[in-house]
Short mmCIF file of C-alpha atoms and ligand atoms in Angstrom, two decimals:
data_model
loop_
_atom_site.label_atom_id
_atom_site.label_comp_id
_atom_site.label_asym_id
_atom_site.label_seq_id
_atom_site.Cartn_x
_atom_site.Cartn_y
_atom_site.Cartn_z
CA MET A 236 39.65 -57.33 -67.57
CA THR A 237 40.86 -61.08 -66.15
CA GLU A 238 37.92 -63.63 -65.93
CA LYS A 239 39.07 -63.56 -62.14
CA GLU A 240 38.75 -59.85 -61.81
CA ARG A 241 35.19 -59.86 -63.99
CA GLN A 242 33.94 -62.95 -60.97
CA GLU A 243 35.59 -60.36 -58.07
CA PHE A 244 33.65 -57.29 -59.77
CA LYS A 245 30.69 -59.15 -59.47
CA ARG A 246 31.17 -60.91 -56.39
CA PHE A 247 31.64 -56.79 -55.26
CA ALA A 248 28.47 -55.81 -56.92
CA SER A 249 26.18 -59.47 -56.31
CA GLU A 250 27.43 -58.22 -52.18
CA GLU A 251 27.13 -54.71 -52.29
CA MET A 252 23.17 -55.41 -53.85
CA ASP A 253 22.56 -57.43 -50.97
CA ALA A 254 23.44 -55.14 -48.37
CA LEU A 255 21.77 -52.16 -50.29
CA LYS A 256 18.42 -54.30 -50.79
CA ALA A 257 18.61 -55.26 -46.78
CA GLU A 258 19.25 -51.23 -45.75
CA ILE A 259 16.35 -49.99 -48.55
CA PRO A 260 12.93 -51.65 -46.69
CA ARG A 261 14.96 -49.90 -43.40
CA LEU A 262 15.04 -46.61 -44.90
CA GLU A 263 11.43 -47.12 -46.56
CA GLU A 264 10.33 -47.25 -43.08
CA LEU A 265 12.60 -43.99 -42.56
CA VAL A 266 10.87 -42.16 -44.30
CA LYS A 267 6.89 -42.96 -43.73
CA PRO A 268 5.05 -39.76 -42.19
CA VAL A 269 4.62 -40.09 -38.73
CA ALA A 270 0.94 -40.17 -37.95
CA PRO A 271 -0.24 -36.85 -36.89
CA ASP A 272 -1.43 -37.96 -32.59
CA ASN A 273 1.68 -39.65 -32.43
CA ALA A 274 2.68 -38.19 -29.02
CA ILE A 275 6.41 -36.58 -29.43
CA GLY A 276 6.76 -33.08 -28.67
CA ARG A 277 7.16 -29.70 -31.41
CA VAL A 278 10.91 -30.57 -31.12
CA SER A 279 11.24 -34.09 -31.66
CA ARG A 280 8.69 -33.49 -34.26
CA MET A 281 11.13 -31.00 -36.22
CA ASP A 282 13.74 -33.48 -35.38
CA ASN A 283 11.94 -36.39 -37.13
CA ILE A 284 11.28 -34.04 -40.21
CA VAL A 285 15.18 -33.35 -40.52
CA ASN A 286 15.54 -37.47 -40.05
CA GLN A 287 13.09 -38.05 -42.73
CA SER A 288 14.41 -35.68 -45.49
CA VAL A 289 18.65 -37.48 -43.97
CA ALA A 290 16.67 -40.95 -44.84
CA GLU A 291 14.98 -39.62 -48.11
CA ALA A 292 17.69 -38.56 -49.79
CA GLN A 293 19.72 -42.02 -48.81
CA LEU A 294 16.47 -44.25 -50.14
CA SER A 295 17.28 -42.26 -53.21
CA LYS A 296 21.35 -42.81 -53.54
CA ALA A 297 21.06 -46.63 -52.42
CA ARG A 298 18.12 -47.06 -55.52
CA VAL A 299 20.52 -45.03 -58.01
CA ARG A 300 23.05 -47.43 -56.94
CA LEU A 301 21.32 -50.70 -56.42
CA ALA A 302 19.77 -49.96 -60.29
CA ARG A 303 24.15 -49.02 -61.08
CA LEU A 304 25.20 -52.17 -59.48
CA ALA A 305 22.03 -54.62 -61.48
CA ASP A 306 23.57 -53.20 -64.95
CA ALA A 307 27.17 -53.24 -64.10
CA LEU A 308 26.33 -56.61 -63.62
CA ARG A 309 24.10 -57.13 -66.34
CA ARG A 310 27.20 -56.13 -68.74
CA ALA A 311 29.50 -57.71 -66.68
CA ASP A 312 28.13 -61.00 -67.93
CA GLU A 313 27.56 -59.79 -71.20
CA ASP A 314 29.34 -57.37 -72.39
CA GLU A 315 33.20 -59.01 -73.65
CA ASP A 316 34.54 -56.07 -73.46
CA PHE A 317 32.83 -54.84 -69.86
CA GLY A 318 35.80 -52.77 -68.04
CA LEU A 319 37.60 -51.87 -70.93
CA CYS A 320 37.12 -47.64 -71.80
CA LEU A 321 34.78 -47.14 -74.26
CA VAL A 322 37.26 -44.50 -75.95
CA CYS A 323 40.41 -45.75 -75.72
CA ASP A 324 39.85 -49.11 -74.91
CA GLU A 325 42.01 -49.40 -71.98
CA PRO A 326 41.44 -51.32 -68.89
CA ILE A 327 39.00 -49.15 -65.87
CA PRO A 328 40.70 -49.72 -62.46
CA MET A 329 39.17 -51.62 -60.60
CA ALA A 330 38.85 -49.47 -58.06
CA ARG A 331 37.01 -47.01 -59.91
CA LEU A 332 34.42 -50.10 -61.22
CA LYS A 333 33.66 -50.14 -57.86
CA ALA A 334 32.67 -47.09 -56.87
CA MET A 335 31.17 -45.88 -59.58
CA PRO A 336 29.49 -49.25 -61.47
CA GLU A 337 28.07 -47.10 -64.47
CA THR A 338 31.32 -46.07 -65.13
CA GLN A 339 32.57 -46.58 -68.98
CA TYR A 340 35.77 -44.25 -69.43
CA CYS A 341 38.87 -44.24 -67.60
CA VAL A 342 39.77 -41.36 -65.20
CA GLU A 343 41.55 -39.74 -68.75
CA CYS A 344 38.80 -40.33 -71.24
CA ALA A 345 36.09 -38.87 -68.58
CA GLU A 346 37.64 -36.12 -68.13
ZN1 LIG B 643 39.79 -44.00 -71.88
#
């Protein structure tokens, strides 16, 4: 990976982490249980439960992604071989690194 690619990846990871850090508190707000005395009807309450579980799924996904990006960012800083496949030593395509920052294998070796 060239220095320029490393910088590009780090910028990408930092920006996405910032977006997730803004998104997570918003999702945390959504998964909070609605007070029982809340004056919403039964149907809205059902809606709310559905929305809550959607938000919960999004929240755990966002947290996992954030942790993976943070780890990749640390590796990009510390590991000279960051972006190279652990098996064949070939560069992992940038698009793959961005989509799966936790990956340390190229597509062929991951299979
Ligand atoms: Zn490989």
